[in-house]
Amino acid sequence: MAGTQRIARTLRGPRLSSWLVAVPVLIFLILPTLIIVPISFTPVDHLQFPPQSLSLRWYEELFQQAGWLDAALFSLKIALIVAPVATIVGGLGALAVVRGALPHASLVTGLLAAPLIVPAIIYAIAVLLFLGPLHLTGTLPGFVLAHAAIAVPYPYIVVSAALYRYDADLDLAAMSCGASRLRTLWHVTLPNIAASVFTGLLLAFLTSFDDATISFFISSVSEESLPRKMFDNIEFAISPVLAAVATLLTLVTLCGVGLAIGVQVVSSRRRRVRITEEVEMA
Amino acid sequence: MAAAQAGRGSRSARVYGPSLTAVCLAPMTVLLGVLFYLPVGAFLARSFLVDGFSTDVYADLASRPIFLLIFLRTFRTGIIVTLVALVLAYPLAYAMARARPIVAGVATAIVLLPLWTSVLVRSYAWTVLLDDRGVINDILVGSGLLHAPLRILYTETAVWIGMVHILLPLMVLPIYSALRAIPTDLPQAASGLGASPRAVLRHVVLPLSLPGVFAGVVIVFISALGFFVTPAILGGPKTLMISTLITQQATSLLDWPVASAIALVLLVITMAIVMAVGRSLSIERLLSI
């Protein structure tokens, strides 16, 4: 933060003119998502902006109409299984890559992060072909398996970044005091990188919960995720009920991003306090 | 003696032995191997497996002009979206890098929120805005500026707008992080030596921020090439892109070899771009961690 302030003073250049572009761009980024919110409270059955009066009609509809709640719970169930699994598996992978003496480390890193770069459409069709013969399309295990593969790189990357920053001498100190490796990991390393592990968990959750491309292919008529049901409804009708769904989804994201930023801020503040103490002690 | 012990101790605490490394790496290797590499490999192999091994599908692909047209359209869309995103992102990232921490924090949150909002929600929002009877046309026609509503939805323009909106954060974040990483004394020294603010921007700040620009351009371009949801929702029949073409071949025509061949071409292009820029692409930077 202090660094930013110094840059702010030294990056000379057209300051006002950059904001003349920046503010409209920020509005462009945020507005489409926000415009959904008032529309979802309209009492009429077409999209109206601004709404003439407010009602919860479409939220009631949402809970009464068959399918929405089921789809939401189905998506939630998938994401709640995928997020911890991806975090544990990805976190262990990060430990191996950062701490382990791996030959061809950069190749391994690339292979582990590949699902982020391979176009989602390719994986979606590939996984459809893969799950089909196993009779797993449109099932909870099928979704979990498909989502685990695309979610796992996020905790892996976030945790390995944290491990690179982490001072491994702390582990050394713990182990020379007689702590086992597992105890050291659990009581020393993990508390220090907890914020990043949590961020990884959130990113894995959102990756699964928001996935539309893979869901589009592996949903069935009876078992479909929330994004798939939205997809179908966008194509067939523009009803305010979708605005209500979108508002709720945005709320979920807002909470997630807010939590992640909050945890990062708190942990970086703690880190700074610790560094200040160390400096004062020295 | 003590030093040697400490040395050995530090090695074992910081560095995992081969067996521990293998144990830690195993779950992720198995997970990605079985659930990612195996399915993707099997799908891509289909293009070569038509009555035994053959590459006929690729000859077939090259002989159909409509496929070339769709590839070119996808590339053009990717280039347009990347350029527009760059032009919008740079001033924003620049303003953020110069802002007070609190302002920069708010701006970062505004950039991050859409990044993690469902692509579907954002695409839907654009249908609401751009529809013939949507919010934008309501305002334009209602205020008398236009007599008839603009037809934007289901055109290429709608796809461009939606894609720029969705990919913009991926351009802003790496540029912002590159601008923040510029050592503060460089622009200071330049202006101390009499460079005008404009000259500092042009000859010091801009060149030093190029790695971020580079990372943003690459990630936005390769993401744009593989976009599926947004073109499917905001585009129409005339805006078919590679991803929608693969889907059509696979699910409607059940022509798996052709779908697989197109997918392989898309993957090879994507990978070639990523390999070409190699190390300058930092994924941490993209996730703004």
PDB file of N, CA and C in Angstrom, chain A residues 25-26 28-34 116 154 158 199 202-212 249-250 252-254 256-258 260-261, chain B residues 92 96 106-123 126 162-174 176 216 219-220 223 227 230 282-289:
ATOM      1  N   VAL A  25     -15.037   3.461 -17.919  1.00  0.00           N
ATOM      2  CA  VAL A  25     -14.716   2.036 -18.042  1.00  0.00           C
ATOM      3  C   VAL A  25     -15.180   1.280 -16.790  1.00  0.00           C
ATOM      4  N   LEU A  26     -14.961   1.879 -15.619  1.00  0.00           N
ATOM      5  CA  LEU A  26     -15.430   1.248 -14.379  1.00  0.00           C
ATOM      6  C   LEU A  26     -16.951   1.113 -14.388  1.00  0.00           C
ATOM      7  N   PHE A  28     -18.819   0.902 -17.052  1.00  0.00           N
ATOM      8  CA  PHE A  28     -19.097  -0.138 -18.047  1.00  0.00           C
ATOM      9  C   PHE A  28     -18.934  -1.528 -17.419  1.00  0.00           C
ATOM     10  N   LEU A  29     -17.931  -1.678 -16.552  1.00  0.00           N
ATOM     11  CA  LEU A  29     -17.672  -2.973 -15.929  1.00  0.00           C
ATOM     12  C   LEU A  29     -18.771  -3.372 -14.952  1.00  0.00           C
ATOM     13  N   ILE A  30     -19.256  -2.388 -14.197  1.00  0.00           N
ATOM     14  CA  ILE A  30     -20.126  -2.734 -13.073  1.00  0.00           C
ATOM     15  C   ILE A  30     -21.615  -2.644 -13.435  1.00  0.00           C
ATOM     16  N   LEU A  31     -21.945  -1.748 -14.374  1.00  0.00           N
ATOM     17  CA  LEU A  31     -23.346  -1.431 -14.617  1.00  0.00           C
ATOM     18  C   LEU A  31     -24.215  -2.610 -15.071  1.00  0.00           C
ATOM     19  N   PRO A  32     -23.778  -3.384 -16.064  1.00  0.00           N
ATOM     20  CA  PRO A  32     -24.648  -4.458 -16.548  1.00  0.00           C
ATOM     21  C   PRO A  32     -25.055  -5.426 -15.450  1.00  0.00           C
ATOM     22  N   THR A  33     -24.129  -5.687 -14.527  1.00  0.00           N
ATOM     23  CA  THR A  33     -24.453  -6.611 -13.454  1.00  0.00           C
ATOM     24  C   THR A  33     -25.440  -5.967 -12.492  1.00  0.00           C
ATOM     25  N   LEU A  34     -25.284  -4.663 -12.279  1.00  0.00           N
ATOM     26  CA  LEU A  34     -26.136  -3.999 -11.289  1.00  0.00           C
ATOM     27  C   LEU A  34     -27.538  -3.718 -11.815  1.00  0.00           C
ATOM     28  N   LEU A 116      -6.536 -24.380 -17.173  1.00  0.00           N
ATOM     29  CA  LEU A 116      -6.900 -22.964 -17.253  1.00  0.00           C
ATOM     30  C   LEU A 116      -6.761 -22.453 -18.684  1.00  0.00           C
ATOM     31  N   TYR A 154      -6.908 -23.684  -9.545  1.00  0.00           N
ATOM     32  CA  TYR A 154      -6.997 -22.416  -8.815  1.00  0.00           C
ATOM     33  C   TYR A 154      -6.363 -22.499  -7.425  1.00  0.00           C
ATOM     34  N   VAL A 158      -2.899 -20.524  -6.270  1.00  0.00           N
ATOM     35  CA  VAL A 158      -2.946 -19.569  -5.154  1.00  0.00           C
ATOM     36  C   VAL A 158      -2.066 -20.054  -4.005  1.00  0.00           C
ATOM     37  N   THR A 199      -8.729 -18.444  -0.083  1.00  0.00           N
ATOM     38  CA  THR A 199      -8.985 -17.856  -1.402  1.00  0.00           C
ATOM     39  C   THR A 199      -9.086 -18.959  -2.456  1.00  0.00           C
ATOM     40  N   LEU A 202     -12.428 -20.625  -2.225  1.00  0.00           N
ATOM     41  CA  LEU A 202     -13.497 -19.805  -2.805  1.00  0.00           C
ATOM     42  C   LEU A 202     -13.460 -19.840  -4.328  1.00  0.00           C
ATOM     43  N   LEU A 203     -12.253 -19.719  -4.888  1.00  0.00           N
ATOM     44  CA  LEU A 203     -12.147 -19.728  -6.346  1.00  0.00           C
ATOM     45  C   LEU A 203     -12.610 -21.070  -6.902  1.00  0.00           C
ATOM     46  N   ALA A 204     -12.257 -22.165  -6.212  1.00  0.00           N
ATOM     47  CA  ALA A 204     -12.687 -23.491  -6.658  1.00  0.00           C
ATOM     48  C   ALA A 204     -14.209 -23.595  -6.582  1.00  0.00           C
ATOM     49  N   PHE A 205     -14.783 -23.061  -5.492  1.00  0.00           N
ATOM     50  CA  PHE A 205     -16.240 -23.082  -5.335  1.00  0.00           C
ATOM     51  C   PHE A 205     -16.909 -22.333  -6.487  1.00  0.00           C
ATOM     52  N   LEU A 206     -16.433 -21.102  -6.752  1.00  0.00           N
ATOM     53  CA  LEU A 206     -17.058 -20.280  -7.791  1.00  0.00           C
ATOM     54  C   LEU A 206     -16.879 -20.912  -9.171  1.00  0.00           C
ATOM     55  N   THR A 207     -15.710 -21.515  -9.400  1.00  0.00           N
ATOM     56  CA  THR A 207     -15.470 -22.152 -10.693  1.00  0.00           C
ATOM     57  C   THR A 207     -16.511 -23.227 -10.951  1.00  0.00           C
ATOM     58  N   SER A 208     -16.780 -24.021  -9.929  1.00  0.00           N
ATOM     59  CA  SER A 208     -17.770 -25.083 -10.087  1.00  0.00           C
ATOM     60  C   SER A 208     -19.190 -24.504 -10.148  1.00  0.00           C
ATOM     61  N   PHE A 209     -19.495 -23.616  -9.237  1.00  0.00           N
ATOM     62  CA  PHE A 209     -20.861 -23.099  -9.119  1.00  0.00           C
ATOM     63  C   PHE A 209     -21.283 -22.307 -10.354  1.00  0.00           C
ATOM     64  N   ASP A 210     -20.342 -21.587 -10.966  1.00  0.00           N
ATOM     65  CA  ASP A 210     -20.662 -20.722 -12.100  1.00  0.00           C
ATOM     66  C   ASP A 210     -20.463 -21.393 -13.450  1.00  0.00           C
ATOM     67  N   ASP A 211     -19.912 -22.587 -13.448  1.00  0.00           N
ATOM     68  CA  ASP A 211     -19.594 -23.206 -14.732  1.00  0.00           C
ATOM     69  C   ASP A 211     -20.832 -23.375 -15.606  1.00  0.00           C
ATOM     70  N   ALA A 212     -20.790 -22.773 -16.778  1.00  0.00           N
ATOM     71  CA  ALA A 212     -21.917 -22.907 -17.695  1.00  0.00           C
ATOM     72  C   ALA A 212     -21.574 -23.820 -18.865  1.00  0.00           C
ATOM     73  N   LEU A 249     -27.410 -14.896  -7.841  1.00  0.00           N
ATOM     74  CA  LEU A 249     -26.073 -15.392  -8.181  1.00  0.00           C
ATOM     75  C   LEU A 249     -25.019 -14.311  -7.966  1.00  0.00           C
ATOM     76  N   THR A 250     -25.366 -13.073  -8.357  1.00  0.00           N
ATOM     77  CA  THR A 250     -24.425 -11.965  -8.165  1.00  0.00           C
ATOM     78  C   THR A 250     -24.154 -11.756  -6.683  1.00  0.00           C
ATOM     79  N   VAL A 252     -24.224 -14.054  -4.382  1.00  0.00           N
ATOM     80  CA  VAL A 252     -23.310 -15.122  -3.953  1.00  0.00           C
ATOM     81  C   VAL A 252     -21.863 -14.729  -4.295  1.00  0.00           C
ATOM     82  N   THR A 253     -21.661 -14.242  -5.533  1.00  0.00           N
ATOM     83  CA  THR A 253     -20.317 -13.847  -5.953  1.00  0.00           C
ATOM     84  C   THR A 253     -19.799 -12.696  -5.099  1.00  0.00           C
ATOM     85  N   LEU A 254     -20.690 -11.718  -4.875  1.00  0.00           N
ATOM     86  CA  LEU A 254     -20.309 -10.545  -4.083  1.00  0.00           C
ATOM     87  C   LEU A 254     -19.811 -10.981  -2.709  1.00  0.00           C
ATOM     88  N   GLY A 256     -18.643 -13.920  -1.908  1.00  0.00           N
ATOM     89  CA  GLY A 256     -17.399 -14.665  -2.085  1.00  0.00           C
ATOM     90  C   GLY A 256     -16.214 -13.749  -2.266  1.00  0.00           C
ATOM     91  N   VAL A 257     -16.332 -12.792  -3.220  1.00  0.00           N
ATOM     92  CA  VAL A 257     -15.221 -11.878  -3.495  1.00  0.00           C
ATOM     93  C   VAL A 257     -14.945 -11.012  -2.274  1.00  0.00           C
ATOM     94  N   GLY A 258     -16.027 -10.555  -1.603  1.00  0.00           N
ATOM     95  CA  GLY A 258     -15.874  -9.742  -0.400  1.00  0.00           C
ATOM     96  C   GLY A 258     -15.103 -10.497   0.676  1.00  0.00           C
ATOM     97  N   ALA A 260     -13.063 -13.026   0.235  1.00  0.00           N
ATOM     98  CA  ALA A 260     -11.678 -13.260  -0.192  1.00  0.00           C
ATOM     99  C   ALA A 260     -10.837 -12.009   0.026  1.00  0.00           C
ATOM    100  N   ILE A 261     -11.367 -10.842  -0.387  1.00  0.00           N
ATOM    101  CA  ILE A 261     -10.615  -9.594  -0.225  1.00  0.00           C
ATOM    102  C   ILE A 261     -10.425  -9.303   1.263  1.00  0.00           C
TER     103      ILE A 261
ATOM    104  N   LEU B  92      -7.399   2.826 -17.406  1.00  0.00           N
ATOM    105  CA  LEU B  92      -7.947   2.446 -16.106  1.00  0.00           C
ATOM    106  C   LEU B  92      -6.841   1.932 -15.184  1.00  0.00           C
ATOM    107  N   MET B  96      -5.531   3.620 -11.779  1.00  0.00           N
ATOM    108  CA  MET B  96      -5.533   2.845 -10.534  1.00  0.00           C
ATOM    109  C   MET B  96      -4.151   2.834  -9.890  1.00  0.00           C
ATOM    110  N   VAL B 106     -11.042   0.278  -4.135  1.00  0.00           N
ATOM    111  CA  VAL B 106     -12.423   0.267  -4.630  1.00  0.00           C
ATOM    112  C   VAL B 106     -12.431  -0.122  -6.114  1.00  0.00           C
ATOM    113  N   ALA B 107     -11.526   0.481  -6.879  1.00  0.00           N
ATOM    114  CA  ALA B 107     -11.461   0.178  -8.309  1.00  0.00           C
ATOM    115  C   ALA B 107     -11.126  -1.299  -8.534  1.00  0.00           C
ATOM    116  N   THR B 108     -10.194  -1.840  -7.726  1.00  0.00           N
ATOM    117  CA  THR B 108      -9.855  -3.258  -7.861  1.00  0.00           C
ATOM    118  C   THR B 108     -11.075  -4.130  -7.594  1.00  0.00           C
ATOM    119  N   ALA B 109     -11.853  -3.780  -6.571  1.00  0.00           N
ATOM    120  CA  ALA B 109     -13.057  -4.554  -6.267  1.00  0.00           C
ATOM    121  C   ALA B 109     -14.031  -4.500  -7.438  1.00  0.00           C
ATOM    122  N   ILE B 110     -14.159  -3.307  -8.065  1.00  0.00           N
ATOM    123  CA  ILE B 110     -15.075  -3.173  -9.203  1.00  0.00           C
ATOM    124  C   ILE B 110     -14.590  -4.016 -10.382  1.00  0.00           C
ATOM    125  N   VAL B 111     -13.270  -4.148 -10.518  1.00  0.00           N
ATOM    126  CA  VAL B 111     -12.727  -4.973 -11.607  1.00  0.00           C
ATOM    127  C   VAL B 111     -12.897  -6.459 -11.284  1.00  0.00           C
ATOM    128  N   LEU B 112     -12.717  -6.814  -9.994  1.00  0.00           N
ATOM    129  CA  LEU B 112     -12.781  -8.231  -9.616  1.00  0.00           C
ATOM    130  C   LEU B 112     -14.194  -8.777  -9.603  1.00  0.00           C
ATOM    131  N   LEU B 113     -15.160  -7.933  -9.226  1.00  0.00           N
ATOM    132  CA  LEU B 113     -16.530  -8.442  -9.088  1.00  0.00           C
ATOM    133  C   LEU B 113     -17.045  -9.071 -10.387  1.00  0.00           C
ATOM    134  N   PRO B 114     -16.989  -8.341 -11.526  1.00  0.00           N
ATOM    135  CA  PRO B 114     -17.460  -8.995 -12.747  1.00  0.00           C
ATOM    136  C   PRO B 114     -16.614 -10.209 -13.134  1.00  0.00           C
ATOM    137  N   LEU B 115     -15.311 -10.178 -12.800  1.00  0.00           N
ATOM    138  CA  LEU B 115     -14.457 -11.311 -13.159  1.00  0.00           C
ATOM    139  C   LEU B 115     -14.989 -12.599 -12.565  1.00  0.00           C
ATOM    140  N   TRP B 116     -15.516 -12.507 -11.333  1.00  0.00           N
ATOM    141  CA  TRP B 116     -15.985 -13.716 -10.665  1.00  0.00           C
ATOM    142  C   TRP B 116     -17.496 -13.870 -10.708  1.00  0.00           C
ATOM    143  N   THR B 117     -18.181 -12.966 -11.430  1.00  0.00           N
ATOM    144  CA  THR B 117     -19.615 -13.169 -11.615  1.00  0.00           C
ATOM    145  C   THR B 117     -19.804 -14.120 -12.783  1.00  0.00           C
ATOM    146  N   SER B 118     -20.750 -15.010 -12.661  1.00  0.00           N
ATOM    147  CA  SER B 118     -21.022 -15.994 -13.701  1.00  0.00           C
ATOM    148  C   SER B 118     -21.063 -15.352 -15.093  1.00  0.00           C
ATOM    149  N   VAL B 119     -20.376 -15.969 -16.045  1.00  0.00           N
ATOM    150  CA  VAL B 119     -20.388 -15.493 -17.429  1.00  0.00           C
ATOM    151  C   VAL B 119     -21.815 -15.463 -17.952  1.00  0.00           C
ATOM    152  N   LEU B 120     -22.609 -16.400 -17.464  1.00  0.00           N
ATOM    153  CA  LEU B 120     -23.994 -16.498 -17.895  1.00  0.00           C
ATOM    154  C   LEU B 120     -24.796 -15.287 -17.421  1.00  0.00           C
ATOM    155  N   VAL B 121     -24.577 -14.899 -16.170  1.00  0.00           N
ATOM    156  CA  VAL B 121     -25.271 -13.740 -15.615  1.00  0.00           C
ATOM    157  C   VAL B 121     -24.903 -12.497 -16.423  1.00  0.00           C
ATOM    158  N   ARG B 122     -23.608 -12.358 -16.728  1.00  0.00           N
ATOM    159  CA  ARG B 122     -23.188 -11.166 -17.459  1.00  0.00           C
ATOM    160  C   ARG B 122     -23.718 -11.164 -18.886  1.00  0.00           C
ATOM    161  N   SER B 123     -23.734 -12.324 -19.525  1.00  0.00           N
ATOM    162  CA  SER B 123     -24.280 -12.387 -20.880  1.00  0.00           C
ATOM    163  C   SER B 123     -25.770 -12.079 -20.866  1.00  0.00           C
ATOM    164  N   TRP B 126     -26.472  -8.463 -20.667  1.00  0.00           N
ATOM    165  CA  TRP B 126     -26.362  -7.773 -21.949  1.00  0.00           C
ATOM    166  C   TRP B 126     -27.568  -8.004 -22.844  1.00  0.00           C
ATOM    167  N   GLY B 162     -20.292  -7.864 -25.389  1.00  0.00           N
ATOM    168  CA  GLY B 162     -20.334  -8.822 -24.291  1.00  0.00           C
ATOM    169  C   GLY B 162     -18.961  -9.392 -23.977  1.00  0.00           C
ATOM    170  N   MET B 163     -18.204  -9.710 -25.026  1.00  0.00           N
ATOM    171  CA  MET B 163     -16.890 -10.320 -24.807  1.00  0.00           C
ATOM    172  C   MET B 163     -15.903  -9.322 -24.212  1.00  0.00           C
ATOM    173  N   VAL B 164     -15.935  -8.071 -24.695  1.00  0.00           N
ATOM    174  CA  VAL B 164     -15.047  -7.051 -24.119  1.00  0.00           C
ATOM    175  C   VAL B 164     -15.355  -6.898 -22.629  1.00  0.00           C
ATOM    176  N   HIS B 165     -16.654  -6.853 -22.319  1.00  0.00           N
ATOM    177  CA  HIS B 165     -17.045  -6.678 -20.929  1.00  0.00           C
ATOM    178  C   HIS B 165     -16.534  -7.828 -20.062  1.00  0.00           C
ATOM    179  N   ILE B 166     -16.651  -9.043 -20.576  1.00  0.00           N
ATOM    180  CA  ILE B 166     -16.278 -10.210 -19.784  1.00  0.00           C
ATOM    181  C   ILE B 166     -14.760 -10.361 -19.676  1.00  0.00           C
ATOM    182  N   LEU B 167     -14.030  -9.984 -20.725  1.00  0.00           N
ATOM    183  CA  LEU B 167     -12.574 -10.205 -20.725  1.00  0.00           C
ATOM    184  C   LEU B 167     -11.781  -9.009 -20.199  1.00  0.00           C
ATOM    185  N   LEU B 168     -12.442  -7.858 -20.086  1.00  0.00           N
ATOM    186  CA  LEU B 168     -11.734  -6.643 -19.665  1.00  0.00           C
ATOM    187  C   LEU B 168     -10.932  -6.802 -18.364  1.00  0.00           C
ATOM    188  N   PRO B 169     -11.512  -7.427 -17.317  1.00  0.00           N
ATOM    189  CA  PRO B 169     -10.718  -7.577 -16.076  1.00  0.00           C
ATOM    190  C   PRO B 169      -9.402  -8.313 -16.315  1.00  0.00           C
ATOM    191  N   LEU B 170      -9.401  -9.264 -17.237  1.00  0.00           N
ATOM    192  CA  LEU B 170      -8.178 -10.032 -17.500  1.00  0.00           C
ATOM    193  C   LEU B 170      -7.120  -9.182 -18.190  1.00  0.00           C
ATOM    194  N   MET B 171      -7.532  -8.057 -18.755  1.00  0.00           N
ATOM    195  CA  MET B 171      -6.576  -7.123 -19.351  1.00  0.00           C
ATOM    196  C   MET B 171      -6.123  -6.100 -18.305  1.00  0.00           C
ATOM    197  N   VAL B 172      -7.063  -5.631 -17.486  1.00  0.00           N
ATOM    198  CA  VAL B 172      -6.738  -4.593 -16.504  1.00  0.00           C
ATOM    199  C   VAL B 172      -5.733  -5.113 -15.462  1.00  0.00           C
ATOM    200  N   LEU B 173      -5.989  -6.307 -14.924  1.00  0.00           N
ATOM    201  CA  LEU B 173      -5.202  -6.782 -13.784  1.00  0.00           C
ATOM    202  C   LEU B 173      -3.709  -6.940 -14.084  1.00  0.00           C
ATOM    203  N   PRO B 174      -3.314  -7.596 -15.182  1.00  0.00           N
ATOM    204  CA  PRO B 174      -1.856  -7.693 -15.425  1.00  0.00           C
ATOM    205  C   PRO B 174      -1.201  -6.346 -15.709  1.00  0.00           C
ATOM    206  N   TYR B 176      -2.206  -3.404 -14.535  1.00  0.00           N
ATOM    207  CA  TYR B 176      -2.160  -2.726 -13.234  1.00  0.00           C
ATOM    208  C   TYR B 176      -0.985  -3.243 -12.414  1.00  0.00           C
ATOM    209  N   GLY B 216      -1.717  -9.469 -20.713  1.00  0.00           N
ATOM    210  CA  GLY B 216      -3.143  -9.211 -20.886  1.00  0.00           C
ATOM    211  C   GLY B 216      -3.608  -9.526 -22.290  1.00  0.00           C
ATOM    212  N   ILE B 219      -3.704 -13.407 -22.844  1.00  0.00           N
ATOM    213  CA  ILE B 219      -4.753 -14.135 -22.140  1.00  0.00           C
ATOM    214  C   ILE B 219      -6.136 -13.759 -22.692  1.00  0.00           C
ATOM    215  N   VAL B 220      -6.332 -12.483 -23.028  1.00  0.00           N
ATOM    216  CA  VAL B 220      -7.624 -12.070 -23.578  1.00  0.00           C
ATOM    217  C   VAL B 220      -7.827 -12.693 -24.963  1.00  0.00           C
ATOM    218  N   SER B 223      -8.466 -16.480 -24.685  1.00  0.00           N
ATOM    219  CA  SER B 223      -9.796 -16.720 -24.119  1.00  0.00           C
ATOM    220  C   SER B 223     -10.871 -16.424 -25.146  1.00  0.00           C
ATOM    221  N   PHE B 227     -14.220 -18.771 -26.737  1.00  0.00           N
ATOM    222  CA  PHE B 227     -15.455 -18.380 -26.061  1.00  0.00           C
ATOM    223  C   PHE B 227     -16.663 -19.145 -26.575  1.00  0.00           C
ATOM    224  N   THR B 230     -20.949 -16.683 -24.422  1.00  0.00           N
ATOM    225  CA  THR B 230     -21.367 -15.354 -24.869  1.00  0.00           C
ATOM    226  C   THR B 230     -21.793 -15.325 -26.345  1.00  0.00           C
ATOM    227  N   SER B 282       2.527 -14.714 -16.431  1.00  0.00           N
ATOM    228  CA  SER B 282       2.449 -15.149 -15.047  1.00  0.00           C
ATOM    229  C   SER B 282       0.993 -15.313 -14.652  1.00  0.00           C
ATOM    230  N   ILE B 283       0.633 -16.540 -14.313  1.00  0.00           N
ATOM    231  CA  ILE B 283      -0.772 -16.798 -13.994  1.00  0.00           C
ATOM    232  C   ILE B 283      -1.151 -16.112 -12.687  1.00  0.00           C
ATOM    233  N   GLU B 284      -0.194 -16.037 -11.757  1.00  0.00           N
ATOM    234  CA  GLU B 284      -0.501 -15.351 -10.491  1.00  0.00           C
ATOM    235  C   GLU B 284      -0.905 -13.901 -10.763  1.00  0.00           C
ATOM    236  N   ARG B 285      -0.204 -13.312 -11.704  1.00  0.00           N
ATOM    237  CA  ARG B 285      -0.480 -11.923 -12.041  1.00  0.00           C
ATOM    238  C   ARG B 285      -1.906 -11.795 -12.561  1.00  0.00           C
ATOM    239  N   LEU B 286      -2.313 -12.802 -13.355  1.00  0.00           N
ATOM    240  CA  LEU B 286      -3.640 -12.736 -13.941  1.00  0.00           C
ATOM    241  C   LEU B 286      -4.724 -12.872 -12.879  1.00  0.00           C
ATOM    242  N   LEU B 287      -4.439 -13.676 -11.867  1.00  0.00           N
ATOM    243  CA  LEU B 287      -5.434 -13.851 -10.818  1.00  0.00           C
ATOM    244  C   LEU B 287      -5.317 -12.741  -9.787  1.00  0.00           C
ATOM    245  N   SER B 288      -4.318 -11.861  -9.992  1.00  0.00           N
ATOM    246  CA  SER B 288      -4.088 -10.715  -9.108  1.00  0.00           C
ATOM    247  C   SER B 288      -3.944 -11.128  -7.660  1.00  0.00           C
ATOM    248  N   ILE B 289      -3.084 -12.106  -7.451  1.00  0.00           N
ATOM    249  CA  ILE B 289      -2.877 -12.575  -6.080  1.00  0.00           C
ATOM    250  C   ILE B 289      -1.679 -11.842  -5.480  1.00  0.00           C
TER     251      ILE B 289
END
